[in-house]
Short mmCIF file of C-alpha atoms and ligand atoms in Angstrom, two decimals:
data_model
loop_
_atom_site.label_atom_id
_atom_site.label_comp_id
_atom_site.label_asym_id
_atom_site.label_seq_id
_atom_site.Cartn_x
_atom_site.Cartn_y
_atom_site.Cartn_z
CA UNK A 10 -19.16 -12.34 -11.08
CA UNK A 11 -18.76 -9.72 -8.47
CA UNK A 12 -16.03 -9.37 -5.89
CA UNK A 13 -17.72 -9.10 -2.56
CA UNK A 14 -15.69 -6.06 -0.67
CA UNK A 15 -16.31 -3.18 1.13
CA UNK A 16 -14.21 0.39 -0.01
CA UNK A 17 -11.14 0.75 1.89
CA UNK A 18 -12.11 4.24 2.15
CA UNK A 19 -14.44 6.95 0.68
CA UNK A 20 -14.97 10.46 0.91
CA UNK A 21 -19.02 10.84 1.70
CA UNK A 22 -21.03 14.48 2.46
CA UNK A 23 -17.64 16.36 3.62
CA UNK A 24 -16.87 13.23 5.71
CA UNK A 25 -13.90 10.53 5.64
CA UNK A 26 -15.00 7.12 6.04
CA UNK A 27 -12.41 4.84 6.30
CA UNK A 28 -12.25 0.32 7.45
CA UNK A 29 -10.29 0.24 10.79
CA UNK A 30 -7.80 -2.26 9.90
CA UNK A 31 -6.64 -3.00 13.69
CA UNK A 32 -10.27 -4.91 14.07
CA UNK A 33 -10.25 -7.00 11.36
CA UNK A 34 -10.84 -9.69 10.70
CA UNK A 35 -12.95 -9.97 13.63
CA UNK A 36 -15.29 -7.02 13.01
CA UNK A 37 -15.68 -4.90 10.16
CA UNK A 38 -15.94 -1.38 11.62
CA UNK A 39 -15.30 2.01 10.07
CA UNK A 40 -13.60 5.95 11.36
CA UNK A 41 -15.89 8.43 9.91
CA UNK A 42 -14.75 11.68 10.50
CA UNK A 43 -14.54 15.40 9.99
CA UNK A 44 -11.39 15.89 11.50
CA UNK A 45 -8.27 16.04 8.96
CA UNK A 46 -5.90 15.18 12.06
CA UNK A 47 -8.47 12.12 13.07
CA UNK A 48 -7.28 11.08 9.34
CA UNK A 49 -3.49 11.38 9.77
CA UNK A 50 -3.61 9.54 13.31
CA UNK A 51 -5.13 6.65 11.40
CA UNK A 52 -2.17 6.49 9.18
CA UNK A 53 0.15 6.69 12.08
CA UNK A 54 -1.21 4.26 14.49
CA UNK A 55 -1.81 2.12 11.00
CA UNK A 56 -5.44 1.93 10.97
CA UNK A 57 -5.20 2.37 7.57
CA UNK A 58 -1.83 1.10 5.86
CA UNK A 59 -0.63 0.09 2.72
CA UNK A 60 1.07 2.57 0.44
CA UNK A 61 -1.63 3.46 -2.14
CA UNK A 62 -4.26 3.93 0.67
CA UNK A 63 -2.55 5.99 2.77
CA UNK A 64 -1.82 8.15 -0.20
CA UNK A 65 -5.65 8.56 -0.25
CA UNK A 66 -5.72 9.12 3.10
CA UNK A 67 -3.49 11.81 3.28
CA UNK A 68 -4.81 13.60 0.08
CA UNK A 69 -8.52 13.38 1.90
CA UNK A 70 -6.55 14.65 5.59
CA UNK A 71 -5.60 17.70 3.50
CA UNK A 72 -9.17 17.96 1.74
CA UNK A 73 -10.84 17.99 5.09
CA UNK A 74 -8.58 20.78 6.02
CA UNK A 75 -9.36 22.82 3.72
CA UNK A 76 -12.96 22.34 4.02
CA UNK A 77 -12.57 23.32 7.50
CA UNK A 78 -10.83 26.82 6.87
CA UNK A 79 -12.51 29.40 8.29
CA UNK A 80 -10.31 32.61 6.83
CA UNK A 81 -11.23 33.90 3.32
CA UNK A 82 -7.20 35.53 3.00
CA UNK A 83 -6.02 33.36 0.29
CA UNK A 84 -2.43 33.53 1.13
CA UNK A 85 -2.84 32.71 4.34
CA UNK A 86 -5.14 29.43 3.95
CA UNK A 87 -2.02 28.27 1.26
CA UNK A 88 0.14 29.09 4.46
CA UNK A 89 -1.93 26.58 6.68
CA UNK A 90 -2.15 24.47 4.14
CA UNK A 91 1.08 23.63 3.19
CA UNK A 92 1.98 23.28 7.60
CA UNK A 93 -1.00 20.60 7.32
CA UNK A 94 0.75 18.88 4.79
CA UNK A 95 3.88 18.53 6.43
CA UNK A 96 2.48 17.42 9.63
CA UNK A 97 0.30 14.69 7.37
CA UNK A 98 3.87 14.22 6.11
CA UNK A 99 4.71 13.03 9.52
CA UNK A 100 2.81 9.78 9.71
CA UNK A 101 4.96 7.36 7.97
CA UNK A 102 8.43 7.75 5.92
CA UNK A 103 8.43 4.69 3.93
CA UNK A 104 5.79 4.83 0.82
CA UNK A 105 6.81 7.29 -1.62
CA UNK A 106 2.71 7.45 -2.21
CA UNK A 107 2.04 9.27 0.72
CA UNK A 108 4.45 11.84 -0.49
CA UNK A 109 3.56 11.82 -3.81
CA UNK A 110 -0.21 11.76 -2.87
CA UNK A 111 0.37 15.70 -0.77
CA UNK A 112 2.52 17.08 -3.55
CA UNK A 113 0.15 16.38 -6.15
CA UNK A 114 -2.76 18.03 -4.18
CA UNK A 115 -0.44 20.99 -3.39
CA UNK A 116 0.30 21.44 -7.05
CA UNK A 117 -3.18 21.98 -7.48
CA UNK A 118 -3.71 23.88 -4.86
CA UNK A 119 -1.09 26.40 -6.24
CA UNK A 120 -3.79 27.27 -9.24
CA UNK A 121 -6.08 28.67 -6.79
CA UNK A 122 -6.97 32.46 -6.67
CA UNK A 123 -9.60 32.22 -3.61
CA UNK A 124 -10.22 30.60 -0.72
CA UNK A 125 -13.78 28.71 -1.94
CA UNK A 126 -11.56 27.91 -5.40
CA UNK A 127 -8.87 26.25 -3.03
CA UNK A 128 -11.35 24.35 -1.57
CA UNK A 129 -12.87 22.94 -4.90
CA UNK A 130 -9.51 22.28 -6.26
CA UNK A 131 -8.20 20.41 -3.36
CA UNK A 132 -11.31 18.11 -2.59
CA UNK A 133 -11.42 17.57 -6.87
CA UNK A 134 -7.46 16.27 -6.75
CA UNK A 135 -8.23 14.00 -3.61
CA UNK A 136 -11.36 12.77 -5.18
CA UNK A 137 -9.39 12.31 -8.76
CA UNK A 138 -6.35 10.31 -6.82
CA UNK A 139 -9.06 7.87 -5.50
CA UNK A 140 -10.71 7.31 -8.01
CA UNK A 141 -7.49 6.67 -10.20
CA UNK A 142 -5.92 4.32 -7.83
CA UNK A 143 -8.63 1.72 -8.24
CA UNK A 144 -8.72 2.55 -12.25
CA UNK A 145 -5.14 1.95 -12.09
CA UNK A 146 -5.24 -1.38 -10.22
CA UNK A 147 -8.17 -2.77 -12.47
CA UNK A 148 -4.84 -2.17 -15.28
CA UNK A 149 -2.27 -3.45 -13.54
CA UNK A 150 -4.80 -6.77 -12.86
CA UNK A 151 -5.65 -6.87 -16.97
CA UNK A 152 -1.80 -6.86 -17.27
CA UNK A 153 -0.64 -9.27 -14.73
CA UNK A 154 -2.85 -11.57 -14.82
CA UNK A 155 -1.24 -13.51 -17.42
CA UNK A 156 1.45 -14.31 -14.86
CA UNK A 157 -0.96 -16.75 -13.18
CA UNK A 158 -1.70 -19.57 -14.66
CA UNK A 159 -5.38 -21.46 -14.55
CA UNK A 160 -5.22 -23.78 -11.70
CA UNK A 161 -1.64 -21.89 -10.69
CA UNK A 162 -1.01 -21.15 -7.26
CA UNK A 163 0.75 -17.68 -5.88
CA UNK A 164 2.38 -16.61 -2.86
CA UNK A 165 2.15 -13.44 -1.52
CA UNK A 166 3.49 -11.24 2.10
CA UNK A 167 1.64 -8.72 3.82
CA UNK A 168 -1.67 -7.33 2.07
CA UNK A 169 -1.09 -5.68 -0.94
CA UNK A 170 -4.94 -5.67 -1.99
CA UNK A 171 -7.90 -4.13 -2.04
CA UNK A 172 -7.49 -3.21 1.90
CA UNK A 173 -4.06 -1.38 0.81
CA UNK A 174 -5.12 0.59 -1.86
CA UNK A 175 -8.73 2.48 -2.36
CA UNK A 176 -10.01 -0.68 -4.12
CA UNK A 177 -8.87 -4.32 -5.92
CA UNK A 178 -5.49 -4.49 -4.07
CA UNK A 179 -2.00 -3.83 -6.42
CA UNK A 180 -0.51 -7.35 -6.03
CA UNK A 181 -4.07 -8.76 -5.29
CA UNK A 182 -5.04 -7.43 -8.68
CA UNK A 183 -3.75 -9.72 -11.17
CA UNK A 184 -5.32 -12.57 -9.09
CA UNK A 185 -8.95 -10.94 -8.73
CA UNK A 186 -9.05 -10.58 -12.90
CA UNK A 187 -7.79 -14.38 -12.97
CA UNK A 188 -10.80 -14.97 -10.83
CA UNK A 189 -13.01 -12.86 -12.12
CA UNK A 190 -12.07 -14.37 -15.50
CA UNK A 191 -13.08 -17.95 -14.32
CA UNK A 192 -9.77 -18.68 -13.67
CA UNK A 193 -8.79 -21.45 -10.86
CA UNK A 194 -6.37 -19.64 -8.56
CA UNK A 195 -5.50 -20.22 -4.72
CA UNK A 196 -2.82 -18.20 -2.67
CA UNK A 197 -0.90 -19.02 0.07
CA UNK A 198 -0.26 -15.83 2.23
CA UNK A 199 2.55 -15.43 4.71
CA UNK A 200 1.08 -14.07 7.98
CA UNK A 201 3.44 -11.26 8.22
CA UNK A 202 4.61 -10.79 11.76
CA UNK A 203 4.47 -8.38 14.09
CA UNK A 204 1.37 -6.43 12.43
CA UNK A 205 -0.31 -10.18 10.91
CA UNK A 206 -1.25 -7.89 7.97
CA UNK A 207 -1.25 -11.69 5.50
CA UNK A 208 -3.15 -13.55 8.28
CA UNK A 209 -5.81 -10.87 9.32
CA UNK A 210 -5.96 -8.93 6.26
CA UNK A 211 -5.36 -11.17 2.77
CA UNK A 212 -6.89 -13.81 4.10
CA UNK A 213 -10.09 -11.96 5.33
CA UNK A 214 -10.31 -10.07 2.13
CA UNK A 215 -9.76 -12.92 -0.56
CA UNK A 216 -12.10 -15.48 1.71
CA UNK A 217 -14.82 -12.48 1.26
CA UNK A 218 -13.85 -12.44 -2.55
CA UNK A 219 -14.42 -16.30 -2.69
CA UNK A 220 -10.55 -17.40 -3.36
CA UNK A 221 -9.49 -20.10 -1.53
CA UNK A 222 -6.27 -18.88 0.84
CA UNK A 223 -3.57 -20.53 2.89
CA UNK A 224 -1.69 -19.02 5.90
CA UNK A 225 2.33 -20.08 6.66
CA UNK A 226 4.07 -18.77 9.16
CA UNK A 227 7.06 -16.21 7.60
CA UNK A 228 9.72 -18.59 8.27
CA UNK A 229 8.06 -21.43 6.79
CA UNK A 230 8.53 -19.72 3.28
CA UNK A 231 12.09 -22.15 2.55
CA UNK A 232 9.91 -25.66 3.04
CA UNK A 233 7.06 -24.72 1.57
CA UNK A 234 7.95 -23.28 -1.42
CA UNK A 235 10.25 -26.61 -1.69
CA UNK A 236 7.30 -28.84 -0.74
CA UNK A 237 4.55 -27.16 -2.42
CA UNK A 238 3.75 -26.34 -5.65
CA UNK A 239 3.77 -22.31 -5.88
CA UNK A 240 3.65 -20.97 -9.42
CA UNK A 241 4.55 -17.21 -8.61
CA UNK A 242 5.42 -14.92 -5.93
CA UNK A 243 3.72 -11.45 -5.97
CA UNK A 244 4.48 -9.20 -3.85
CA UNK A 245 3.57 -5.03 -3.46
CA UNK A 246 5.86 -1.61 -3.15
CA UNK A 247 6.16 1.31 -0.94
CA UNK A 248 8.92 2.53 -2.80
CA UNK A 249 10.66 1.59 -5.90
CA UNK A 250 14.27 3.11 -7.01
CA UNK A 251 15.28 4.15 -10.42
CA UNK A 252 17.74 1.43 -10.41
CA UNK A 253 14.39 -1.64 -9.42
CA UNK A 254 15.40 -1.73 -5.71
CA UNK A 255 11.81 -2.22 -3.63
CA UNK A 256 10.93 -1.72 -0.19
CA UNK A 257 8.23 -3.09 0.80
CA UNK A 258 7.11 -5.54 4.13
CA UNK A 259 9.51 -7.10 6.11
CA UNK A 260 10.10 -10.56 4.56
CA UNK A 261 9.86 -9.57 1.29
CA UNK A 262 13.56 -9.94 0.51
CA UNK A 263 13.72 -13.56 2.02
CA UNK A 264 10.92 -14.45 -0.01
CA UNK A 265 12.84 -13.28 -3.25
CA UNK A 266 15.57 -14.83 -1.86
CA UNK A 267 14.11 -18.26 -1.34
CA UNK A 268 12.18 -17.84 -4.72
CA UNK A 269 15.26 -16.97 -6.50
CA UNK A 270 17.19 -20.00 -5.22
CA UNK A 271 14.27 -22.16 -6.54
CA UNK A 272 13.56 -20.36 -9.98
CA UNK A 273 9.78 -19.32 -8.70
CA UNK A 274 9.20 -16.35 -10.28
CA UNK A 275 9.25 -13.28 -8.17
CA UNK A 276 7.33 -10.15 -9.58
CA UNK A 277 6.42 -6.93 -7.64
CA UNK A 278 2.88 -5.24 -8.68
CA UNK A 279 3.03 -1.62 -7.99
CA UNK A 280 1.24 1.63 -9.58
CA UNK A 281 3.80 4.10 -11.19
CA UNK A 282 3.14 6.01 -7.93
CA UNK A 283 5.51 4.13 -5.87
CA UNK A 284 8.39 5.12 -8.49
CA UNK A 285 10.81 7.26 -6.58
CA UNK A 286 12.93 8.93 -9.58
CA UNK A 287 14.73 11.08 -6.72
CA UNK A 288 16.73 8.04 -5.64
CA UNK A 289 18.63 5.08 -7.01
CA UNK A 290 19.74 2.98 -4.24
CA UNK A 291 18.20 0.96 -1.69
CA UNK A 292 20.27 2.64 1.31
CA UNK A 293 18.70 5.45 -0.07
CA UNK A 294 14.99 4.77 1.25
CA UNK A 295 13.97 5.71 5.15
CA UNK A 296 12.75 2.26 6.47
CA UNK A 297 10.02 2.98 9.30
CA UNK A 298 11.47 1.55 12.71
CA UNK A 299 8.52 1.09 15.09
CA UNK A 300 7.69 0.38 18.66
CA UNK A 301 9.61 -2.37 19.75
CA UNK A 302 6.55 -3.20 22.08
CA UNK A 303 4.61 -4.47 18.82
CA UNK A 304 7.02 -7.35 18.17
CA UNK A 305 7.60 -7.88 22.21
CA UNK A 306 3.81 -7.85 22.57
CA UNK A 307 1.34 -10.04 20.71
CA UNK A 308 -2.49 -8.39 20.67
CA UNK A 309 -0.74 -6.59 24.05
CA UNK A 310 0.15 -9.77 25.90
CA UNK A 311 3.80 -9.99 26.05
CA UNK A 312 6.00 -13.21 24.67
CA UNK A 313 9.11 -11.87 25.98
CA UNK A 314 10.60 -11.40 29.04
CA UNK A 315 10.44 -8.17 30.78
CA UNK A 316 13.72 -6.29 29.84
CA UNK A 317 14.49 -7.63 26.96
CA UNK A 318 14.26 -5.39 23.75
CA UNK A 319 13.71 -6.09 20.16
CA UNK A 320 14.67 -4.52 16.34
CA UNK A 321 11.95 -3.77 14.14
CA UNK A 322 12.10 -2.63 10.84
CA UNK A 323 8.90 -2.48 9.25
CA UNK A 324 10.03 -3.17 5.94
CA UNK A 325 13.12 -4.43 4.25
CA UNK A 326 14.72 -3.66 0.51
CA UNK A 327 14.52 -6.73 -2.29
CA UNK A 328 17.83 -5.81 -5.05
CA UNK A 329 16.77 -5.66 -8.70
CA UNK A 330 18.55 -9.16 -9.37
CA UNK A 331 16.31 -10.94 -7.28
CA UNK A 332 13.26 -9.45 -8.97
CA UNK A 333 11.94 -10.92 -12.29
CA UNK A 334 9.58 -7.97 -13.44
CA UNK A 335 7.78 -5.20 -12.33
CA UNK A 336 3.92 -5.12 -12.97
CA UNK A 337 2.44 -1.63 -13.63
CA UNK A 338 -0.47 -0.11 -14.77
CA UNK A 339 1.55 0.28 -18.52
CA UNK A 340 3.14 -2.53 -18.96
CA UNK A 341 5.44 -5.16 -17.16
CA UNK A 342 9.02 -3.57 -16.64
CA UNK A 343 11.74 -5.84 -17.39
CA UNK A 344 15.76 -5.57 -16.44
CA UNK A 345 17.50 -3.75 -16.59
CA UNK A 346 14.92 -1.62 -14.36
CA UNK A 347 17.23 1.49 -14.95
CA UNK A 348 16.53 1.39 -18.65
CA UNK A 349 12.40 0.25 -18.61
CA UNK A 350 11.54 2.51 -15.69
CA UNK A 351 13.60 5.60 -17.07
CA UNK A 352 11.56 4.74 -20.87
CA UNK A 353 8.13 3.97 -19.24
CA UNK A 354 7.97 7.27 -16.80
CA UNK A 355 9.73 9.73 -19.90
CA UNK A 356 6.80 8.00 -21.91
CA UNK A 357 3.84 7.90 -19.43
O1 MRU V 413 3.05 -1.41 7.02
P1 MRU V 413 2.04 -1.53 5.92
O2 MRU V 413 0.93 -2.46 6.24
O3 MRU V 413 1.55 -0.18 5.46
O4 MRU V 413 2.85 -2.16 4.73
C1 MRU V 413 2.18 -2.46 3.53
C2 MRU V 413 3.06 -3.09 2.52
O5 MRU V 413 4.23 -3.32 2.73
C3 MRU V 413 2.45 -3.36 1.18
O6 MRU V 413 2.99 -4.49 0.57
C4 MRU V 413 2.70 -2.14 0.27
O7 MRU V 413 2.33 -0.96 0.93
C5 MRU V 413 1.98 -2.22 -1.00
S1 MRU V 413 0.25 -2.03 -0.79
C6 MRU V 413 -0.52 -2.16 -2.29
#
């Protein structure tokens, strides 16, 4: 059995390709581009989203830079490399990926003695950080899958799959190797309001995958998960703390919350990526504030009246004691987080 989905996006001749997320799931249409700044606008205006994918895209921004560089002065192409990467920086402050994603392609940048090497070496690390992110997921999938039972059911916010990440999805991934395995597993996805990332993007990509899917509304979460049966919540990352707090999508801590007060068990599925060892706390993490207009506008047609503002956080912060394990590429991380993440990433 195959899973039927297109790449999120791919690096092909020199060129970015990349699914432009704001269509779907009405038409499947891709950005193919030369232009590394073409690349970072599409993380901005969240074209392409999710915190492993815009990792990629930010590694391939910078590789399309440097492909672009016309001087042959090796100090000064570093120079113009490193501005590139903090204007890439720029896009969105929330997934430690995208951060992590530029350093690592500056640190191998650093190795290179020539402007044709720095090339090589910074379209190789791109290349290498796609390709690992879908290896990675295909792990995390072997090792969560066990979490879903044959016949189970799991709830899930925003789109932590395949469309988030290069390929298979982080959260996602558990419940494409249960399917892939023959297992019988259905998912009820919350639609995720303002950007409708559950109802346009899960939904599109498991229905092309062949699993059946439910939408709620997000404030349904508290009756359905009493009136349903929902085996397991999982959920994805943009950033994780030392100490196990996560941010990730708005409504992601009142759907711990509500699992927590009915004993569903609430997992986040994240690549070691999203680890932030630089910070412990959850007050600690920049959460993204956007346009008010997106939640006082729905597909540009406004709900509200006409001067009357809104608050918009694009992601909220889920405490450690609300979370039952974290499901990594290694191994699932149990509490206290402190002590499993601190042994997994001294081990890794
Ligand atoms: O604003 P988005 O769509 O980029 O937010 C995405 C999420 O919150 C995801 O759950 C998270 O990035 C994990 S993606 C594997």
């Amino acid at each position: 059995m195959k899973l039927n989905l297109p790449r999120t996006i791919e690096w092909i001749n020199g060129k970015v390709r990349l699914i432009n997320q704001l269509l779907l799931p009405h038409e499947l249409k891709y950005i193919e581009t030369k232009d590394w700044r073409r690349v970072a606008e599409a993380i901005r205006k969240m074209e392409i989203r999710g915190a492993p994918a815009i990792g990629v895209a930010a590694a391939f921004s910078l590789a399309l830079f440097v492909q672009g560089l016309t001087t042959v002065d090796i100090g000064e192409a570093k120079e113009k490399l490193y501005k590139a990467a903090e204007y890439v920086k720029e896009t969105r402050p929330t997934a430690v990926n995208l951060f992590w994603a530029i350093k690592r392609v500056l640190k191998a940048a650093e190795k290179a003695v020539s402007v044709s090497d720095l090339k090589e070496i910074v379209i190789e690390e791109a290349l290498k950080i796609w390709r690992e992110d879908e290896e990675t997921n295909r792990r995390i999938g072997e090792i969560g899958e066990r979490l879903i039972p044959d016949g189970g059911t799991v709830i899930t916010i925003c789109n932590a799959g395949s469309l988030a990440t290069s390929y298979y999805g982080t959260a996602t991934a558990p419940i494409y190797t249960s399917h892939l395995k023959g297992k019988d597993v259905k998912v009820i996805a919350m639609e995720t309001r303002p950007y409708l990332q559950g109802a346009r993007l899960t939904a599109w990509e498991l229905k092309q995958a062949g699993i059946p899917v439910k939408i709620i509304t997000d404030n349904s979460i508290g009756i359905v998960l009493m009136k349903e049966r929902v085996d397991v919540a999982l959920v994805g990352a943009d950033r994780i703390t030392r100490k196990g707090y996560v941010a990730n999508k708005i409504g992601t801590y009142p759907l711990a919350l509500v699992c927590n007060e009915l004993k569903i068990p609430f997992y986040v599925v994240a690549p070691t990526s999203t680890i932030d060892l630089s910070i412990e706390t959850g007050d600690q993490i920049v959460i993204e504030q956007r346009d008010p207009e997106e939640v006082l506008k729905i597909f540009g047609h406004r709900i509200a009246p006409e001067g009357v503002d809104a608050i918009y956080y694009a992601f909220d912060i889920t405490p450690p004691k609300l979370i039952n394990g974290i499901v990594t590429e290694a191994r699932i991380l149990e509490k206290p987080f402190e002590k499993s993440i601190s042994q997994l990433l001294t081990s890794h």
